[in-house]
PDB file of C-alpha atoms in Angstrom:
ATOM      1  CA  MET A 863      12.790 131.945 154.909  1.00 84.00           C
ATOM      2  CA  SER A 864      15.293 132.650 157.720  1.00 86.00           C
ATOM      3  CA  VAL A 865      18.357 130.433 158.150  1.00 84.00           C
ATOM      4  CA  PRO A 866      21.058 130.583 160.882  1.00 85.00           C
ATOM      5  CA  ALA A 867      23.986 130.214 158.445  1.00 87.00           C
ATOM      6  CA  PRO A 868      26.540 132.531 156.820  1.00 91.00           C
ATOM      7  CA  ALA A 869      25.341 134.373 153.733  1.00 93.00           C
ATOM      8  CA  GLY A 870      28.310 133.099 151.728  1.00 93.00           C
ATOM      9  CA  VAL A 871      27.399 129.488 152.434  1.00 92.00           C
ATOM     10  CA  LEU A 872      23.797 130.009 151.358  1.00 94.00           C
ATOM     11  CA  TYR A 873      24.806 131.868 148.222  1.00 96.00           C
ATOM     12  CA  GLY A 874      27.342 129.157 147.341  1.00 94.00           C
ATOM     13  CA  LEU A 875      24.710 126.408 147.543  1.00 95.00           C
ATOM     14  CA  ILE A 876      22.391 128.439 145.321  1.00 97.00           C
ATOM     15  CA  ALA A 877      25.077 129.451 142.823  1.00 97.00           C
ATOM     16  CA  ASP A 878      26.493 125.961 142.173  1.00 96.00           C
ATOM     17  CA  ALA A 879      23.565 124.348 140.360  1.00 97.00           C
ATOM     18  CA  THR A 880      25.610 121.275 139.413  1.00 96.00           C
ATOM     19  CA  VAL A 881      25.245 119.995 143.009  1.00 95.00           C
ATOM     20  CA  TRP A 882      21.475 120.541 143.143  1.00 97.00           C
ATOM     21  CA  PRO A 883      20.532 116.941 142.196  1.00 98.00           C
ATOM     22  CA  LEU A 884      22.226 115.702 145.378  1.00 97.00           C
ATOM     23  CA  PHE A 885      20.938 118.505 147.585  1.00 96.00           C
ATOM     24  CA  PHE A 886      17.459 119.401 146.244  1.00 96.00           C
ATOM     25  CA  PRO A 887      14.843 116.601 146.007  1.00 94.00           C
ATOM     26  CA  PRO A 888      12.961 117.849 142.887  1.00 96.00           C
ATOM     27  CA  CYS A 889      16.156 118.303 140.850  1.00 98.00           C
ATOM     28  CA  LEU A 890      17.235 115.228 138.868  1.00 98.00           C
ATOM     29  CA  HIS A 891      20.203 116.385 136.804  1.00 98.00           C
ATOM     30  CA  VAL A 892      21.955 119.580 135.686  1.00 98.00           C
ATOM     31  CA  GLU A 893      24.278 120.024 132.712  1.00 97.00           C
ATOM     32  CA  GLN A 894      26.286 123.243 132.616  1.00 97.00           C
ATOM     33  CA  LEU A 895      26.345 124.267 128.933  1.00 97.00           C
ATOM     34  CA  ASP A 896      28.212 127.597 129.182  1.00 96.00           C
ATOM     35  CA  PHE A 897      29.764 129.635 132.005  1.00 96.00           C
ATOM     36  CA  ASP A 898      31.961 132.737 131.981  1.00 95.00           C
ATOM     37  CA  GLY A 899      32.105 133.281 135.732  1.00 91.00           C
ATOM     38  CA  THR A 900      29.034 135.504 135.848  1.00 96.00           C
ATOM     39  CA  ARG A 901      26.615 134.258 133.240  1.00 97.00           C
ATOM     40  CA  GLU A 902      25.780 130.628 132.667  1.00 98.00           C
ATOM     41  CA  ARG A 903      23.495 128.433 130.639  1.00 98.00           C
ATOM     42  CA  LEU A 904      22.097 125.212 132.109  1.00 98.00           C
ATOM     43  CA  ARG A 905      20.099 122.233 130.929  1.00 97.00           C
ATOM     44  CA  MET A 906      17.991 121.022 133.834  1.00 97.00           C
ATOM     45  CA  TRP A 907      15.811 117.987 134.525  1.00 98.00           C
ATOM     46  CA  ALA A 908      13.416 117.964 137.483  1.00 97.00           C
ATOM     47  CA  LEU A 909      10.324 116.354 138.898  1.00 96.00           C
ATOM     48  CA  ALA A 910       7.296 118.532 138.229  1.00 95.00           C
ATOM     49  CA  GLY A 911       4.436 116.908 140.093  1.00 91.00           C
ATOM     50  CA  ASP A 912       4.116 113.458 138.535  1.00 89.00           C
ATOM     51  CA  ARG A 913       6.029 114.489 135.398  1.00 93.00           C
ATOM     52  CA  ILE A 914       9.701 114.757 134.498  1.00 96.00           C
ATOM     53  CA  SER A 915      10.349 118.147 132.926  1.00 96.00           C
ATOM     54  CA  SER A 916      13.444 119.481 131.198  1.00 96.00           C
ATOM     55  CA  TRP A 917      14.364 123.004 130.135  1.00 96.00           C
ATOM     56  CA  VAL A 918      17.277 125.323 129.382  1.00 97.00           C
ATOM     57  CA  SER A 919      17.896 128.238 131.750  1.00 97.00           C
ATOM     58  CA  ARG A 920      20.112 131.283 131.589  1.00 98.00           C
ATOM     59  CA  ARG A 921      21.393 132.580 134.937  1.00 98.00           C
ATOM     60  CA  HIS A 922      23.205 135.723 136.013  1.00 98.00           C
ATOM     61  CA  LEU A 923      25.280 135.289 139.187  1.00 98.00           C
ATOM     62  CA  ASP A 924      25.936 138.426 141.264  1.00 97.00           C
ATOM     63  CA  ILE A 925      28.202 137.430 144.135  1.00 96.00           C
ATOM     64  CA  GLY A 926      28.443 140.997 145.437  1.00 96.00           C
ATOM     65  CA  GLN A 927      24.676 141.253 145.929  1.00 96.00           C
ATOM     66  CA  ARG A 928      24.347 137.515 146.644  1.00 96.00           C
ATOM     67  CA  ARG A 929      21.689 137.300 143.966  1.00 98.00           C
ATOM     68  CA  VAL A 930      21.058 134.814 141.141  1.00 98.00           C
ATOM     69  CA  ARG A 931      18.622 135.800 138.405  1.00 98.00           C
ATOM     70  CA  PHE A 932      17.310 133.171 136.016  1.00 98.00           C
ATOM     71  CA  ARG A 933      15.231 132.938 132.857  1.00 97.00           C
ATOM     72  CA  GLN A 934      14.097 129.787 131.150  1.00 96.00           C
ATOM     73  CA  GLU A 935      15.257 129.960 127.561  1.00 94.00           C
ATOM     74  CA  LEU A 936      13.494 126.784 126.440  1.00 88.00           C
ATOM     75  CA  PRO A 937      10.676 126.107 128.939  1.00 93.00           C
ATOM     76  CA  ALA A 938       8.912 122.776 129.254  1.00 91.00           C
ATOM     77  CA  ARG A 939       5.271 122.831 128.198  1.00 90.00           C
ATOM     78  CA  PRO A 940       2.817 124.093 129.270  1.00 94.00           C
ATOM     79  CA  ILE A 941       5.126 126.830 130.609  1.00 95.00           C
ATOM     80  CA  GLU A 942       5.529 129.612 128.043  1.00 96.00           C
ATOM     81  CA  SER A 943       7.909 131.789 130.063  1.00 97.00           C
ATOM     82  CA  MET A 944       9.550 131.585 133.486  1.00 97.00           C
ATOM     83  CA  THR A 945      11.786 134.100 135.224  1.00 98.00           C
ATOM     84  CA  GLY A 946      12.884 134.516 138.815  1.00 98.00           C
ATOM     85  CA  VAL A 947      15.542 135.398 141.328  1.00 98.00           C
ATOM     86  CA  TRP A 948      17.264 133.879 144.330  1.00 98.00           C
ATOM     87  CA  SER A 949      18.514 136.406 146.882  1.00 97.00           C
ATOM     88  CA  VAL A 950      20.295 136.155 150.237  1.00 97.00           C
ATOM     89  CA  HIS A 951      19.970 138.971 152.798  1.00 95.00           C
ATOM     90  CA  PRO A 952      21.971 138.984 156.067  1.00 92.00           C
ATOM     91  CA  ALA A 953      19.763 139.944 159.021  1.00 88.00           C
ATOM     92  CA  GLY A 954      21.613 139.826 162.339  1.00 84.00           C
ATOM     93  CA  ASP A 955      22.432 136.276 163.370  1.00 83.00           C
ATOM     94  CA  VAL A 956      20.428 134.793 160.493  1.00 89.00           C
ATOM     95  CA  CYS A 957      20.014 135.276 156.761  1.00 93.00           C
ATOM     96  CA  ARG A 958      16.810 135.641 154.830  1.00 95.00           C
ATOM     97  CA  VAL A 959      16.566 133.718 151.565  1.00 96.00           C
ATOM     98  CA  ARG A 960      13.981 134.660 148.952  1.00 96.00           C
ATOM     99  CA  LEU A 961      13.025 132.679 145.861  1.00 97.00           C
ATOM    100  CA  GLU A 962      10.696 134.507 143.472  1.00 97.00           C
ATOM    101  CA  HIS A 963       9.057 133.322 140.246  1.00 97.00           C
ATOM    102  CA  ALA A 964       6.997 134.891 137.469  1.00 97.00           C
ATOM    103  CA  PHE A 965       5.568 132.703 134.728  1.00 97.00           C
ATOM    104  CA  THR A 966       3.077 132.501 131.890  1.00 97.00           C
ATOM    105  CA  VAL A 967       1.337 129.429 130.500  1.00 96.00           C
ATOM    106  CA  THR A 968       0.623 128.718 126.837  1.00 95.00           C
ATOM    107  CA  GLY A 969      -3.057 129.359 126.128  1.00 94.00           C
ATOM    108  CA  ASP A 970      -3.818 130.300 129.762  1.00 93.00           C
ATOM    109  CA  ALA A 971      -5.904 127.163 130.238  1.00 95.00           C
ATOM    110  CA  PRO A 972      -7.079 127.200 133.897  1.00 95.00           C
ATOM    111  CA  ALA A 973      -5.951 123.617 134.521  1.00 96.00           C
ATOM    112  CA  ASP A 974      -2.458 124.353 133.164  1.00 95.00           C
ATOM    113  CA  VAL A 975      -2.188 127.584 135.156  1.00 96.00           C
ATOM    114  CA  ALA A 976      -3.209 125.773 138.347  1.00 97.00           C
ATOM    115  CA  TRP A 977      -0.747 122.945 137.643  1.00 96.00           C
ATOM    116  CA  ALA A 978       2.136 125.359 136.997  1.00 96.00           C
ATOM    117  CA  ALA A 979       1.353 127.360 140.139  1.00 97.00           C
ATOM    118  CA  ARG A 980       1.158 124.213 142.281  1.00 97.00           C
ATOM    119  CA  VAL A 981       4.379 122.690 140.928  1.00 96.00           C
ATOM    120  CA  THR A 982       6.272 125.983 141.238  1.00 96.00           C
ATOM    121  CA  ARG A 983       5.075 126.423 144.827  1.00 97.00           C
ATOM    122  CA  ASP A 984       5.798 122.836 145.872  1.00 97.00           C
ATOM    123  CA  ASN A 985       9.242 122.672 144.268  1.00 97.00           C
ATOM    124  CA  SER A 986      10.207 126.083 145.659  1.00 96.00           C
ATOM    125  CA  ARG A 987       9.217 124.996 149.157  1.00 96.00           C
ATOM    126  CA  ALA A 988      11.154 121.738 148.795  1.00 96.00           C
ATOM    127  CA  GLN A 989      14.252 123.622 147.633  1.00 96.00           C
ATOM    128  CA  LEU A 990      14.037 126.197 150.423  1.00 95.00           C
ATOM    129  CA  ASP A 991      13.473 123.544 153.088  1.00 94.00           C
ATOM    130  CA  SER A 992      16.460 121.531 151.815  1.00 94.00           C
ATOM    131  CA  LEU A 993      18.595 124.654 151.678  1.00 93.00           C
ATOM    132  CA  ALA A 994      17.754 125.401 155.309  1.00 91.00           C
ATOM    133  CA  ARG A 995      18.656 121.867 156.435  1.00 90.00           C
ATOM    134  CA  LEU A 996      21.924 121.904 154.523  1.00 90.00           C
ATOM    135  CA  ALA A 997      22.925 125.364 155.672  1.00 86.00           C
ATOM    136  CA  GLN A 998      22.377 124.434 159.312  1.00 85.00           C
ATOM    137  CA  ARG A 999      24.933 121.645 158.784  1.00 88.00           C
ATOM    138  CA  TRP A1000      27.341 123.766 156.759  1.00 86.00           C
ATOM    139  CA  THR A1001      30.327 123.015 159.011  1.00 87.00           C
ATOM    140  CA  ARG A1002      29.865 119.271 158.298  1.00 87.00           C
ATOM    141  CA  LEU A1003      28.914 119.311 154.623  1.00 88.00           C
ATOM    142  CA  ASP A1004      32.348 118.108 153.521  1.00 86.00           C
ATOM    143  CA  ASP A1005      31.823 115.001 155.658  1.00 86.00           C
ATOM    144  CA  LEU A1006      28.191 114.464 154.690  1.00 90.00           C
ATOM    145  CA  ALA A1007      28.625 114.794 150.902  1.00 93.00           C
ATOM    146  CA  VAL A1008      30.942 112.091 149.547  1.00 92.00           C
ATOM    147  CA  THR A1009      32.011 111.232 145.982  1.00 94.00           C
ATOM    148  CA  PHE A1010      33.905 108.112 144.885  1.00 95.00           C
ATOM    149  CA  GLU A1011      34.331 106.077 141.712  1.00 95.00           C
ATOM    150  CA  ASP A1012      35.717 102.919 140.105  1.00 95.00           C
ATOM    151  CA  THR A1013      37.131 102.543 136.591  1.00 94.00           C
ATOM    152  CA  VAL A1014      38.045  99.527 134.478  1.00 92.00           C
ATOM    153  CA  ARG A1015      39.797  99.529 131.110  1.00 89.00           C
ATOM    154  CA  VAL A1016      38.629  97.002 128.539  1.00 89.00           C
ATOM    155  CA  LYS A1017      39.349  96.266 124.894  1.00 89.00           C
ATOM    156  CA  ALA A1018      35.788  96.292 123.604  1.00 87.00           C
ATOM    157  CA  PRO A1019      33.455  98.574 121.642  1.00 88.00           C
ATOM    158  CA  ALA A1020      32.089 101.444 123.715  1.00 92.00           C
ATOM    159  CA  GLU A1021      28.682 101.022 122.073  1.00 92.00           C
ATOM    160  CA  LEU A1022      28.282  97.507 123.448  1.00 92.00           C
ATOM    161  CA  VAL A1023      29.226  98.573 126.967  1.00 93.00           C
ATOM    162  CA  PHE A1024      26.709 101.422 126.840  1.00 95.00           C
ATOM    163  CA  ASP A1025      24.046  99.111 125.405  1.00 94.00           C
ATOM    164  CA  PHE A1026      24.363  96.771 128.373  1.00 94.00           C
ATOM    165  CA  LEU A1027      24.192  99.601 130.918  1.00 96.00           C
ATOM    166  CA  TYR A1028      21.198 101.160 129.172  1.00 96.00           C
ATOM    167  CA  ARG A1029      19.138  97.951 128.936  1.00 95.00           C
ATOM    168  CA  ALA A1030      18.880  97.464 132.701  1.00 94.00           C
ATOM    169  CA  ALA A1031      15.650  95.500 132.362  1.00 92.00           C
ATOM    170  CA  ASP A1032      17.612  92.787 130.525  1.00 92.00           C
ATOM    171  CA  TRP A1033      20.401  92.384 133.072  1.00 92.00           C
ATOM    172  CA  PRO A1034      21.106  88.717 133.950  1.00 89.00           C
ATOM    173  CA  GLU A1035      19.809  86.810 136.952  1.00 85.00           C
ATOM    174  CA  ASP A1036      22.981  87.169 139.001  1.00 83.00           C
ATOM    175  CA  LEU A1037      22.316  90.918 139.043  1.00 85.00           C
ATOM    176  CA  ALA A1038      18.907  90.235 140.580  1.00 77.00           C
ATOM    177  CA  HIS A1039      19.511  92.492 143.610  1.00 80.00           C
ATOM    178  CA  THR A1040      20.517  95.346 141.297  1.00 86.00           C
ATOM    179  CA  ARG A1041      18.305  94.771 138.255  1.00 89.00           C
ATOM    180  CA  PRO A1042      15.159  96.943 138.343  1.00 92.00           C
ATOM    181  CA  LEU A1043      11.776  95.274 138.656  1.00 92.00           C
ATOM    182  CA  ALA A1044      10.460  97.480 135.857  1.00 95.00           C
ATOM    183  CA  VAL A1045      11.769 100.137 133.473  1.00 96.00           C
ATOM    184  CA  ARG A1046       9.457 102.760 132.009  1.00 96.00           C
ATOM    185  CA  GLU A1047      10.597 105.072 129.200  1.00 96.00           C
ATOM    186  CA  ASP A1048       7.856 107.511 128.175  1.00 93.00           C
ATOM    187  CA  THR A1049      10.422 109.950 126.740  1.00 94.00           C
ATOM    188  CA  PRO A1050      13.360 108.546 124.754  1.00 95.00           C
ATOM    189  CA  GLY A1051      16.478 108.584 126.890  1.00 96.00           C
ATOM    190  CA  ILE A1052      14.664 109.149 130.205  1.00 97.00           C
ATOM    191  CA  GLN A1053      13.956 106.008 132.221  1.00 97.00           C
ATOM    192  CA  THR A1054      12.002 105.568 135.441  1.00 97.00           C
ATOM    193  CA  LEU A1055      13.113 102.458 137.322  1.00 96.00           C
ATOM    194  CA  THR A1056      11.145 100.536 139.931  1.00 95.00           C
ATOM    195  CA  LEU A1057      13.560  98.867 142.385  1.00 92.00           C
ATOM    196  CA  ASP A1058      13.082  96.069 144.898  1.00 86.00           C
ATOM    197  CA  GLY A1059      13.689  98.362 147.881  1.00 80.00           C
ATOM    198  CA  ARG A1060      15.981  96.024 149.790  1.00 80.00           C
ATOM    199  CA  SER A1061      18.665  98.664 150.252  1.00 83.00           C
ATOM    200  CA  ALA A1062      18.839 102.284 151.359  1.00 85.00           C
ATOM    201  CA  THR A1063      18.778 103.420 147.713  1.00 91.00           C
ATOM    202  CA  GLY A1064      14.975 103.393 147.680  1.00 88.00           C
ATOM    203  CA  THR A1065      12.282 101.939 145.445  1.00 91.00           C
ATOM    204  CA  ARG A1066      12.483 104.341 142.478  1.00 95.00           C
ATOM    205  CA  ALA A1067      15.199 105.894 140.366  1.00 96.00           C
ATOM    206  CA  VAL A1068      15.393 108.075 137.269  1.00 98.00           C
ATOM    207  CA  ARG A1069      18.090 107.617 134.617  1.00 98.00           C
ATOM    208  CA  ILE A1070      18.964 110.068 131.836  1.00 98.00           C
ATOM    209  CA  ALA A1071      21.014 108.831 128.889  1.00 98.00           C
ATOM    210  CA  PHE A1072      23.524 110.718 126.747  1.00 97.00           C
ATOM    211  CA  PRO A1073      24.426 108.029 124.177  1.00 96.00           C
ATOM    212  CA  SER A1074      26.686 110.162 121.980  1.00 94.00           C
ATOM    213  CA  ALA A1075      28.749 111.109 125.032  1.00 95.00           C
ATOM    214  CA  GLY A1076      28.733 107.586 126.488  1.00 96.00           C
ATOM    215  CA  ARG A1077      27.105 108.763 129.725  1.00 98.00           C
ATOM    216  CA  LEU A1078      24.172 107.573 131.803  1.00 98.00           C
ATOM    217  CA  VAL A1079      23.289 109.578 134.922  1.00 98.00           C
ATOM    218  CA  HIS A1080      20.868 108.574 137.653  1.00 98.00           C
ATOM    219  CA  LYS A1081      19.143 109.808 140.773  1.00 98.00           C
ATOM    220  CA  HIS A1082      17.505 107.548 143.347  1.00 97.00           C
ATOM    221  CA  LEU A1083      14.291 108.832 144.899  1.00 95.00           C
ATOM    222  CA  HIS A1084      13.056 108.362 148.469  1.00 89.00           C
ATOM    223  CA  THR A1085      16.292 107.012 149.925  1.00 92.00           C
ATOM    224  CA  SER A1086      16.304 105.839 153.542  1.00 88.00           C
ATOM    225  CA  GLY A1087      18.439 104.913 156.518  1.00 85.00           C
ATOM    226  CA  PRO A1088      22.014 106.200 156.279  1.00 88.00           C
ATOM    227  CA  LEU A1089      21.489 107.565 152.771  1.00 92.00           C
ATOM    228  CA  ALA A1090      19.904 111.009 152.619  1.00 93.00           C
ATOM    229  CA  ALA A1091      20.411 111.314 148.846  1.00 96.00           C
ATOM    230  CA  TYR A1092      22.116 109.374 146.070  1.00 97.00           C
ATOM    231  CA  THR A1093      23.054 110.306 142.501  1.00 97.00           C
ATOM    232  CA  GLY A1094      25.604 108.849 140.141  1.00 97.00           C
ATOM    233  CA  GLU A1095      26.890 108.370 136.634  1.00 98.00           C
ATOM    234  CA  TRP A1096      28.148 105.682 134.282  1.00 97.00           C
ATOM    235  CA  SER A1097      30.629 107.002 131.728  1.00 97.00           C
ATOM    236  CA  ILE A1098      32.605 105.475 128.868  1.00 96.00           C
ATOM    237  CA  GLU A1099      35.723 107.126 127.480  1.00 95.00           C
ATOM    238  CA  SER A1100      37.495 105.740 124.416  1.00 90.00           C
ATOM    239  CA  HIS A1101      41.283 105.335 124.226  1.00 85.00           C
ATOM    240  CA  PRO A1102      43.573 103.852 121.565  1.00 84.00           C
ATOM    241  CA  ALA A1103      43.984 100.771 123.790  1.00 80.00           C
ATOM    242  CA  GLY A1104      40.276 100.346 124.482  1.00 85.00           C
ATOM    243  CA  VAL A1105      37.709 102.110 126.651  1.00 93.00           C
ATOM    244  CA  ASP A1106      37.621 103.250 130.271  1.00 94.00           C
ATOM    245  CA  VAL A1107      34.295 102.425 131.890  1.00 95.00           C
ATOM    246  CA  SER A1108      33.641 104.333 135.110  1.00 96.00           C
ATOM    247  CA  VAL A1109      30.934 104.353 137.732  1.00 96.00           C
ATOM    248  CA  ARG A1110      30.783 107.446 139.938  1.00 97.00           C
ATOM    249  CA  HIS A1111      28.741 107.726 143.134  1.00 97.00           C
ATOM    250  CA  HIS A1112      27.613 110.925 144.875  1.00 97.00           C
ATOM    251  CA  ILE A1113      26.083 110.336 148.303  1.00 95.00           C
ATOM    252  CA  LEU A1114      24.685 112.587 150.993  1.00 95.00           C
ATOM    253  CA  LEU A1115      24.803 110.933 154.390  1.00 92.00           C
ATOM    254  CA  SER A1116      21.984 111.291 156.867  1.00 88.00           C
ATOM    255  CA  ASP A1117      22.604 112.693 160.329  1.00 80.00           C
ATOM    256  CA  ASP A1118      22.259 109.183 161.767  1.00 73.00           C
ATOM    257  CA  ALA A1119      24.984 107.868 159.468  1.00 71.00           C
ATOM    258  CA  ALA A1120      27.216 110.796 160.312  1.00 64.00           C
ATOM    259  CA  ALA A1121      26.618 110.178 164.021  1.00 65.00           C
ATOM    260  CA  GLY A1122      27.697 106.574 163.499  1.00 63.00           C
ATOM    261  CA  GLY A1123      31.143 107.799 162.553  1.00 61.00           C
ATOM    262  CA  GLN A1124      33.434 106.653 159.778  1.00 68.00           C
ATOM    263  CA  ASP A1125      32.426 102.993 160.110  1.00 75.00           C
ATOM    264  CA  ALA A1126      28.807 103.656 159.118  1.00 74.00           C
ATOM    265  CA  ALA A1127      29.849 105.788 156.177  1.00 79.00           C
ATOM    266  CA  ARG A1128      32.405 103.188 155.101  1.00 84.00           C
ATOM    267  CA  ARG A1129      29.846 100.368 155.181  1.00 86.00           C
ATOM    268  CA  LEU A1130      27.475 102.340 152.981  1.00 87.00           C
ATOM    269  CA  ARG A1131      30.257 103.318 150.609  1.00 89.00           C
ATOM    270  CA  ASP A1132      31.468  99.722 150.395  1.00 92.00           C
ATOM    271  CA  GLU A1133      27.968  98.440 149.603  1.00 91.00           C
ATOM    272  CA  LEU A1134      27.416 100.939 146.793  1.00 93.00           C
ATOM    273  CA  ALA A1135      30.918 100.460 145.396  1.00 93.00           C
ATOM    274  CA  ARG A1136      30.520  96.685 145.422  1.00 92.00           C
ATOM    275  CA  THR A1137      27.221  96.906 143.552  1.00 92.00           C
ATOM    276  CA  GLY A1138      28.689  99.302 141.006  1.00 93.00           C
ATOM    277  CA  ARG A1139      31.721  97.099 140.379  1.00 93.00           C
ATOM    278  CA  HIS A1140      29.461  94.070 139.933  1.00 92.00           C
ATOM    279  CA  VAL A1141      27.540  95.831 137.165  1.00 93.00           C
ATOM    280  CA  LEU A1142      30.820  97.021 135.635  1.00 92.00           C
ATOM    281  CA  GLU A1143      32.096  93.447 135.483  1.00 90.00           C
ATOM    282  CA  HIS A1144      28.959  92.279 133.708  1.00 90.00           C
ATOM    283  CA  ALA A1145      29.011  95.199 131.258  1.00 91.00           C
ATOM    284  CA  THR A1146      32.606  94.581 130.248  1.00 88.00           C
ATOM    285  CA  ARG A1147      32.078  90.802 130.056  1.00 87.00           C
ATOM    286  CA  HIS A1148      29.056  91.361 127.812  1.00 85.00           C
ATOM    287  CA  ALA A1149      30.975  93.709 125.507  1.00 83.00           C
ATOM    288  CA  CYS A1150      34.069  91.544 125.326  1.00 82.00           C
ATOM    289  CA  GLY A1151      32.061  88.386 124.684  1.00 75.00           C
ATOM    290  CA  ALA A1152      29.839  89.870 121.997  1.00 62.00           C
ATOM    291  CA  VAL A1153      32.615  90.455 119.457  1.00 54.00           C
ATOM    292  CA  ARG A1154      36.226  89.529 119.066  1.00 52.00           C
ATOM    293  CA  VAL A1155      38.493  92.585 119.194  1.00 46.00           C
ATOM    294  CA  LEU A1156      41.929  92.096 117.625  1.00 45.00           C
TER     295      LEU A1156
END
């Protein structure tokens, strides 16, 4: 793939996997487990056809050669092994980006081999296409990608706050515009939400829970209008005086929203912030009302 963008920009987008959920459609969430500046270990969640797959990858980042090699340490079945490399090659006024994979499948069943080949091809194409679109807007990425958050401190058990956030299907009626229509949890801790679709955040979302860390991350699928992509996180941090409950939003604005100037971006930000604060209020009210904290 050829892209009219600086090699450093392309390499930077490839090297920082923590931003992939916002930038690459198949990628749902990335946890950086270890990093020494050159070698890193990642836990990744992604859409793989109609499945949600998760695996651990080791990557070697070579900024001099603008190359990132990767190997899945704990692949998701039916993948038995997966290796590959991203590479960026300047070529005149453009850069060529290559993404290569080599994989094996447990048992070599033809259906599994065909599935793995199709998913690898489709996800690679989606990543490369997104990379090209982002790189062509590299001078405006700081304006298009926006992060903001709200935090409240409450004197209540962290477990009760998390319980409310996790059980989204049981949210009260006055959260009707936010409460999902359905919650499906085929794998413990991974929820697929069906939404009512009355906002730009789309009709589906995926949530991944980290109960011991008091975190719940999400990615909304098929966003529309001013919202090109939307991810976020609920987090709970304990303090001697209580707990801090935070909601963090990561948004990628569409070109139309960016063309509308700061007002369009502000309206979208205000809507998402207002919704997040509304859920925060209910979560803290639920936790504070459930038990008496002295």
